[in-house]
Amino acid sequence: MRLWVLLSLLLLQETLPHVTGQPAKTKRPKEPGENKIRPVNKKVKPKNARMKERESVDSSLKSQSMLTQVMDKGHFQKVAATLSLSAGQSIELRCKGSNVTWSYPAYLDTFKDSRLSIKQLDRYSQLVLTNSTAADTGEYSCWLQLCSANKCRKDETKAGSTYIFFADKEELFVPTPSYFEIVYLNPDKPAVIPCRVTTPSAKVTLHREFPAGEIETDGTDITYDVKKGFVYQHPTSDHKVPKGPPSTTIAVSSSRAEVSERIHVTCTVLGEPDVDVDFRWQYPGQESKRPVIIQNFWRLMNRGTGHTTRISKSILVVDDFEVRDAGNYICIARNLQGETTVATEVELN
């Protein structure tokens, strides 16, 4: 309201006649041609700036009003920049327009999650997510597409977005499809260490695994963003994690197995391209010389912009599961800096 009053006063001031310091004169009949107004050196502010400002305000309001949330009993409300919901809740969002595109957490597409559905109707597009989980935490946005012939582009002036937290007492951190993710430091741009949470009030600290210790977040060089993670504003070589024992994960095809079932246990290491990894196994039937199949291999994966990661794997296979095969499967991965031990349990069903 204060902005509107200021604009009104400016417009009113420009409509006032030009006033000089001479006293008023008595009216007299004017001679022909005397009605002509002589130009004066008056500085007038261009109206384009105000018009653009008004347009930007209007565009912002339109963007906010495009995205709405459907509440109980058919009520609607404008979506805020962030929403906090409980895992398990369903949500319905609507975006005004006849040609709408949506963006949402990528894994919902990767795994073709049937909990997500999108429908384009005459006047709006509808996004419905049912039985939400902590992994659904992320940004949900929509925008209109402007199409001509076979080409379409995003209409930046007609878009809306919100970041939704799906809080889960059992899942404080947002789960990711892969356990490991390699972060490359570039001195020319900030680096993000992914560490998102399911509730914005969570207190998070950053720790280095080797050598062990907490990395201080000073709010300047290293900051924390609940929507991204820890951000290194100006990465340097000092921030690089020194080489250490292998970062290892273990996974089993089934944690409960039937007799005669075939199971396989996989031990995975992500590391530098030129660092070799050796694997050793300990398993329940080892003392009785239970025959198992062990396969070791590795490959290089190009991560883009000249970065390469070495993926080393060891797979232990039990062809015909027996009672003596139930128990702990232990993988020991070793490189020149040391060794890492991981384990998983397989029970008889």
Short mmCIF file of C-alpha atoms in Angstrom, two decimals:
data_model
loop_
_atom_site.label_atom_id
_atom_site.label_comp_id
_atom_site.label_asym_id
_atom_site.label_seq_id
_atom_site.Cartn_x
_atom_site.Cartn_y
_atom_site.Cartn_z
CA MET A 1 0.00 0.00 0.00
CA ARG A 2 2.87 2.37 0.74
CA LEU A 3 4.32 1.77 -2.72
CA TRP A 4 0.97 2.51 -4.37
CA VAL A 5 0.59 5.81 -2.48
CA LEU A 6 4.05 6.92 -3.56
CA LEU A 7 3.29 6.19 -7.21
CA SER A 8 -0.01 8.09 -6.96
CA LEU A 9 1.72 11.18 -5.57
CA LEU A 10 4.29 11.15 -8.36
CA LEU A 11 1.58 10.92 -10.99
CA LEU A 12 -0.35 13.75 -9.35
CA GLN A 13 2.73 15.96 -9.24
CA GLU A 14 3.31 15.59 -12.96
CA THR A 15 -0.23 16.74 -13.78
CA LEU A 16 0.15 20.08 -11.94
CA PRO A 17 0.70 23.16 -14.17
CA HIS A 18 4.11 24.79 -14.31
CA VAL A 19 4.28 27.66 -11.75
CA THR A 20 6.55 30.71 -12.05
CA GLY A 21 7.38 33.40 -9.51
CA GLN A 22 5.46 36.21 -11.32
CA PRO A 23 2.27 37.65 -9.76
CA ALA A 24 -1.08 36.78 -11.23
CA LYS A 25 -2.40 39.15 -13.92
CA THR A 26 -5.90 40.36 -14.70
CA LYS A 27 -7.57 38.42 -17.46
CA ARG A 28 -7.91 40.25 -20.76
CA PRO A 29 -9.02 39.27 -24.24
CA LYS A 30 -6.29 37.23 -25.92
CA GLU A 31 -4.88 38.05 -29.27
CA PRO A 32 -5.00 35.44 -32.04
CA GLY A 33 -2.22 32.89 -31.60
CA GLU A 34 -1.62 33.85 -27.99
CA ASN A 35 -2.93 30.51 -26.69
CA LYS A 36 0.17 28.73 -27.82
CA ILE A 37 2.07 27.18 -24.90
CA ARG A 38 5.76 27.81 -24.96
CA PRO A 39 7.99 24.88 -24.03
CA VAL A 40 9.72 25.06 -20.68
CA ASN A 41 12.81 23.20 -19.51
CA LYS A 42 10.99 20.83 -17.23
CA LYS A 43 12.53 17.50 -16.35
CA VAL A 44 9.98 14.73 -16.52
CA LYS A 45 10.75 11.26 -15.19
CA PRO A 46 10.05 8.59 -17.76
CA LYS A 47 7.00 6.49 -17.04
CA ASN A 48 8.57 3.31 -18.45
CA ALA A 49 10.46 2.61 -15.23
CA ARG A 50 7.29 2.72 -13.16
CA MET A 51 5.44 0.62 -15.68
CA LYS A 52 8.19 -2.03 -15.63
CA GLU A 53 8.16 -2.01 -11.85
CA ARG A 54 4.43 -2.48 -11.80
CA GLU A 55 4.73 -5.25 -14.38
CA SER A 56 7.37 -7.08 -12.33
CA VAL A 57 5.19 -6.88 -9.24
CA ASP A 58 2.21 -8.16 -11.20
CA SER A 59 4.32 -11.00 -12.67
CA SER A 60 5.49 -12.01 -9.21
CA LEU A 61 1.92 -12.15 -7.95
CA LYS A 62 0.86 -14.18 -10.97
CA SER A 63 3.72 -16.63 -10.37
CA GLN A 64 2.69 -17.10 -6.77
CA SER A 65 -0.98 -17.54 -7.62
CA MET A 66 -0.33 -20.08 -10.38
CA LEU A 67 0.49 -22.88 -7.93
CA THR A 68 -2.14 -23.86 -5.36
CA GLN A 69 -2.60 -26.71 -2.91
CA VAL A 70 -5.89 -28.58 -2.67
CA MET A 71 -6.96 -28.84 0.97
CA ASP A 72 -9.71 -30.85 2.64
CA LYS A 73 -13.30 -30.42 1.48
CA GLY A 74 -12.25 -28.83 -1.81
CA HIS A 75 -10.62 -25.76 -0.31
CA PHE A 76 -7.60 -24.20 -2.00
CA GLN A 77 -4.69 -22.16 -0.70
CA LYS A 78 -1.71 -20.46 -2.31
CA VAL A 79 1.46 -22.45 -1.87
CA ALA A 80 4.21 -20.91 0.27
CA ALA A 81 7.90 -21.04 -0.63
CA THR A 82 8.27 -24.04 1.71
CA LEU A 83 5.83 -26.60 3.08
CA SER A 84 6.32 -29.01 5.99
CA LEU A 85 4.24 -32.20 5.92
CA SER A 86 4.46 -35.56 7.65
CA ALA A 87 5.60 -38.62 5.74
CA GLY A 88 2.60 -40.70 4.76
CA GLN A 89 0.44 -37.71 3.84
CA SER A 90 -0.82 -37.26 0.30
CA ILE A 91 -0.68 -33.92 -1.49
CA GLU A 92 -2.42 -32.44 -4.52
CA LEU A 93 -1.02 -29.40 -6.31
CA ARG A 94 -2.64 -27.47 -9.16
CA CYS A 95 -1.00 -25.17 -11.67
CA LYS A 96 -3.10 -22.82 -13.79
CA GLY A 97 -2.74 -23.08 -17.56
CA SER A 98 -3.53 -25.26 -20.54
CA ASN A 99 0.06 -26.32 -21.32
CA VAL A 100 1.90 -26.94 -18.04
CA THR A 101 5.19 -28.69 -17.34
CA TRP A 102 6.20 -30.00 -13.90
CA SER A 103 9.50 -30.54 -12.13
CA TYR A 104 9.88 -32.78 -9.06
CA PRO A 105 12.52 -35.03 -7.39
CA ALA A 106 14.23 -36.91 -10.21
CA TYR A 107 14.09 -40.36 -8.66
CA LEU A 108 10.29 -40.41 -9.02
CA ASP A 109 10.93 -40.59 -12.78
CA THR A 110 13.94 -42.88 -12.48
CA PHE A 111 11.93 -45.57 -10.73
CA LYS A 112 8.62 -44.70 -12.46
CA ASP A 113 6.92 -44.36 -9.11
CA SER A 114 3.21 -45.11 -9.37
CA ARG A 115 2.49 -42.91 -6.33
CA LEU A 116 2.93 -39.86 -8.57
CA SER A 117 0.33 -38.89 -11.15
CA ILE A 118 0.02 -35.81 -13.36
CA LYS A 119 -3.05 -34.85 -15.40
CA GLN A 120 -3.54 -31.91 -17.75
CA LEU A 121 -7.10 -30.58 -17.70
CA ASP A 122 -8.67 -27.68 -19.59
CA ARG A 123 -7.70 -24.84 -17.26
CA TYR A 124 -5.07 -26.37 -14.98
CA SER A 125 -2.65 -29.22 -14.48
CA GLN A 126 -2.92 -31.53 -11.48
CA LEU A 127 -0.05 -33.24 -9.61
CA VAL A 128 -0.96 -35.85 -6.99
CA LEU A 129 1.53 -37.64 -4.72
CA THR A 130 0.13 -40.36 -2.44
CA ASN A 131 1.69 -42.15 0.56
CA SER A 132 4.60 -39.73 0.71
CA THR A 133 7.97 -40.76 2.14
CA ALA A 134 11.05 -38.92 3.40
CA ALA A 135 12.66 -39.48 -0.01
CA ASP A 136 9.98 -37.28 -1.62
CA THR A 137 11.44 -34.20 0.09
CA GLY A 138 12.47 -31.66 -2.54
CA GLU A 139 11.37 -28.91 -4.91
CA TYR A 140 8.11 -29.11 -6.85
CA SER A 141 7.60 -26.51 -9.56
CA CYS A 142 5.49 -25.82 -12.62
CA TRP A 143 5.56 -23.42 -15.55
CA LEU A 144 3.72 -22.67 -18.77
CA GLN A 145 5.14 -23.74 -22.12
CA LEU A 146 5.03 -21.35 -25.07
CA CYS A 147 4.97 -23.34 -28.29
CA SER A 148 5.18 -22.33 -31.92
CA ALA A 149 5.50 -24.87 -34.71
CA ASN A 150 7.62 -27.70 -33.25
CA LYS A 151 9.50 -25.61 -30.71
CA CYS A 152 8.53 -24.90 -27.11
CA ARG A 153 10.13 -22.73 -24.49
CA LYS A 154 9.55 -22.01 -20.82
CA ASP A 155 7.56 -18.90 -19.93
CA GLU A 156 9.67 -17.44 -17.12
CA THR A 157 6.92 -14.98 -16.13
CA LYS A 158 4.37 -17.71 -15.47
CA ALA A 159 5.88 -20.22 -13.07
CA GLY A 160 5.47 -21.33 -9.48
CA SER A 161 7.46 -23.49 -7.07
CA THR A 162 7.61 -24.78 -3.52
CA TYR A 163 10.02 -26.91 -1.51
CA ILE A 164 8.27 -29.63 0.47
CA PHE A 165 9.71 -31.30 3.59
CA PHE A 166 8.22 -34.72 4.37
CA ALA A 167 9.24 -35.23 8.00
CA ASP A 168 9.89 -38.78 9.18
CA LYS A 169 11.06 -39.66 12.71
CA GLU A 170 12.90 -42.68 11.33
CA GLU A 171 14.52 -40.82 8.43
CA LEU A 172 16.09 -37.51 9.46
CA PHE A 173 18.16 -37.33 6.26
CA VAL A 174 16.65 -37.51 2.78
CA PRO A 175 17.50 -40.96 1.33
CA THR A 176 19.41 -41.09 -1.96
CA PRO A 177 19.48 -43.83 -4.63
CA SER A 178 23.25 -44.32 -4.20
CA TYR A 179 25.10 -44.57 -0.91
CA PHE A 180 28.22 -42.82 -2.22
CA GLU A 181 28.53 -39.63 -4.19
CA ILE A 182 31.82 -38.08 -5.23
CA VAL A 183 32.11 -34.30 -4.98
CA TYR A 184 34.68 -32.53 -7.17
CA LEU A 185 36.12 -29.24 -5.99
CA ASN A 186 36.47 -26.43 -8.50
CA PRO A 187 38.11 -23.18 -7.32
CA ASP A 188 35.93 -21.16 -9.71
CA LYS A 189 32.54 -22.15 -8.28
CA PRO A 190 30.95 -23.33 -5.01
CA ALA A 191 30.92 -27.05 -4.22
CA VAL A 192 27.97 -28.75 -2.53
CA ILE A 193 28.24 -31.76 -0.23
CA PRO A 194 24.72 -33.27 -0.40
CA CYS A 195 23.19 -33.53 3.08
CA ARG A 196 19.48 -32.71 2.94
CA VAL A 197 17.13 -33.18 5.87
CA THR A 198 13.43 -33.96 6.11
CA THR A 199 12.69 -31.20 8.63
CA PRO A 200 14.00 -27.62 8.36
CA SER A 201 14.62 -27.37 12.13
CA ALA A 202 17.22 -30.16 12.18
CA LYS A 203 20.70 -29.33 13.51
CA VAL A 204 23.37 -30.82 11.25
CA THR A 205 27.17 -31.03 11.60
CA LEU A 206 29.77 -32.04 9.02
CA HIS A 207 32.38 -34.67 9.89
CA ARG A 208 35.43 -35.99 8.09
CA GLU A 209 35.82 -39.76 8.19
CA PHE A 210 39.59 -39.83 7.71
CA PRO A 211 41.19 -38.42 9.68
CA ALA A 212 38.16 -38.36 11.96
CA GLY A 213 36.93 -34.96 13.09
CA GLU A 214 34.23 -32.31 12.76
CA ILE A 215 34.52 -29.67 10.04
CA GLU A 216 33.40 -26.30 11.35
CA THR A 217 30.67 -24.46 9.47
CA ASP A 218 31.58 -20.78 9.81
CA GLY A 219 28.67 -19.37 7.83
CA THR A 220 31.01 -17.65 5.38
CA ASP A 221 33.41 -20.05 3.64
CA ILE A 222 31.34 -23.09 4.58
CA THR A 223 27.57 -22.69 4.94
CA TYR A 224 24.66 -25.07 5.39
CA ASP A 225 21.49 -25.04 3.28
CA VAL A 226 18.69 -27.41 4.31
CA LYS A 227 17.63 -27.69 0.65
CA LYS A 228 21.11 -28.61 -0.61
CA GLY A 229 23.62 -29.52 2.10
CA PHE A 230 27.00 -28.06 3.03
CA VAL A 231 28.26 -25.46 0.57
CA TYR A 232 31.96 -24.64 0.15
CA GLN A 233 31.82 -21.09 -1.22
CA HIS A 234 35.49 -20.98 -2.28
CA PRO A 235 36.89 -24.53 -2.52
CA THR A 236 40.66 -24.99 -2.13
CA SER A 237 43.02 -27.95 -2.06
CA ASP A 238 42.92 -27.79 1.75
CA HIS A 239 39.29 -28.95 1.64
CA LYS A 240 40.17 -32.13 -0.23
CA VAL A 241 39.74 -35.28 1.82
CA PRO A 242 43.09 -37.05 2.12
CA LYS A 243 43.46 -40.56 0.75
CA GLY A 244 42.52 -43.25 3.25
CA PRO A 245 41.08 -46.76 3.56
CA PRO A 246 38.47 -47.75 0.95
CA SER A 247 34.97 -46.32 1.27
CA THR A 248 33.02 -49.56 1.14
CA THR A 249 29.37 -50.66 1.03
CA ILE A 250 27.78 -54.10 1.16
CA ALA A 251 24.41 -55.27 -0.17
CA VAL A 252 22.65 -58.63 -0.28
CA SER A 253 20.03 -59.82 -2.76
CA SER A 254 17.77 -60.91 0.11
CA SER A 255 18.18 -60.63 3.87
CA ARG A 256 15.96 -63.71 4.33
CA ALA A 257 16.47 -66.76 2.14
CA GLU A 258 14.64 -70.02 1.57
CA VAL A 259 16.38 -73.38 1.45
CA SER A 260 17.82 -74.02 -2.06
CA GLU A 261 17.51 -70.32 -2.93
CA ARG A 262 20.37 -68.56 -4.73
CA ILE A 263 21.73 -65.44 -3.03
CA HIS A 264 24.54 -63.05 -3.82
CA VAL A 265 26.32 -60.53 -1.60
CA THR A 266 28.02 -57.53 -3.26
CA CYS A 267 30.87 -55.47 -1.81
CA THR A 268 31.47 -52.13 -3.61
CA VAL A 269 34.26 -49.54 -3.40
CA LEU A 270 34.35 -46.13 -5.14
CA GLY A 271 37.79 -44.57 -5.35
CA GLU A 272 40.61 -43.01 -7.32
CA PRO A 273 41.17 -44.45 -10.82
CA ASP A 274 44.73 -45.62 -10.09
CA VAL A 275 44.16 -47.16 -6.63
CA ASP A 276 43.87 -50.97 -6.53
CA VAL A 277 41.55 -52.66 -4.05
CA ASP A 278 41.83 -56.21 -2.66
CA PHE A 279 38.84 -58.07 -1.19
CA ARG A 280 38.59 -60.82 1.45
CA TRP A 281 35.45 -62.59 2.64
CA GLN A 282 34.31 -64.26 5.83
CA TYR A 283 31.04 -66.20 5.67
CA PRO A 284 29.09 -68.76 7.78
CA GLY A 285 29.98 -71.90 5.80
CA GLN A 286 33.66 -71.05 5.48
CA GLU A 287 34.91 -73.37 8.25
CA SER A 288 33.00 -76.31 6.81
CA LYS A 289 34.46 -75.50 3.40
CA ARG A 290 31.09 -74.63 1.95
CA PRO A 291 31.59 -74.02 -1.79
CA VAL A 292 30.81 -70.48 -2.89
CA ILE A 293 31.57 -68.44 -6.02
CA ILE A 294 33.53 -65.18 -5.65
CA GLN A 295 33.93 -62.77 -8.58
CA ASN A 296 36.11 -59.62 -8.44
CA PHE A 297 36.15 -56.92 -11.11
CA TRP A 298 36.45 -53.17 -11.58
CA ARG A 299 35.69 -50.52 -14.19
CA LEU A 300 36.24 -46.79 -14.74
CA MET A 301 33.27 -44.44 -14.88
CA ASN A 302 33.57 -41.00 -16.46
CA ARG A 303 31.91 -38.41 -14.22
CA GLY A 304 32.25 -35.59 -16.76
CA THR A 305 34.59 -32.58 -17.02
CA GLY A 306 37.62 -34.88 -16.95
CA HIS A 307 36.78 -36.65 -13.66
CA THR A 308 36.99 -40.45 -13.50
CA THR A 309 35.96 -42.82 -10.70
CA ARG A 310 37.07 -46.42 -10.24
CA ILE A 311 34.30 -48.81 -9.22
CA SER A 312 35.65 -52.01 -7.66
CA LYS A 313 33.31 -54.88 -6.79
CA SER A 314 33.47 -58.33 -5.23
CA ILE A 315 30.42 -60.62 -5.46
CA LEU A 316 29.99 -63.74 -3.32
CA VAL A 317 27.38 -66.20 -4.63
CA VAL A 318 25.73 -69.06 -2.73
CA ASP A 319 23.96 -71.36 -5.19
CA ASP A 320 21.85 -73.57 -2.91
CA PHE A 321 21.17 -71.89 0.41
CA GLU A 322 21.33 -74.23 3.42
CA VAL A 323 20.83 -73.86 7.15
CA ARG A 324 24.59 -73.52 7.68
CA ASP A 325 24.66 -70.54 5.24
CA ALA A 326 22.61 -68.37 7.59
CA GLY A 327 24.61 -65.75 9.48
CA ASN A 328 26.96 -62.81 8.92
CA TYR A 329 28.72 -62.15 5.61
CA ILE A 330 31.79 -59.98 6.14
CA CYS A 331 33.69 -58.14 3.38
CA ILE A 332 37.16 -56.70 4.02
CA ALA A 333 38.37 -54.19 1.39
CA ARG A 334 42.00 -53.11 1.49
CA ASN A 335 44.21 -50.58 -0.32
CA LEU A 336 47.64 -49.09 0.41
CA GLN A 337 46.18 -46.73 3.07
CA GLY A 338 44.39 -49.40 5.09
CA GLU A 339 41.31 -51.60 5.15
CA THR A 340 37.58 -51.25 5.75
CA THR A 341 35.26 -53.97 7.06
CA VAL A 342 31.51 -54.12 6.32
CA ALA A 343 28.98 -56.83 7.10
CA THR A 344 25.42 -57.93 6.44
CA GLU A 345 23.26 -60.73 7.81
CA VAL A 346 21.25 -63.36 5.94
CA GLU A 347 18.60 -65.27 7.90
CA LEU A 348 16.86 -68.52 7.07
CA ASN A 349 13.25 -67.87 6.13
#
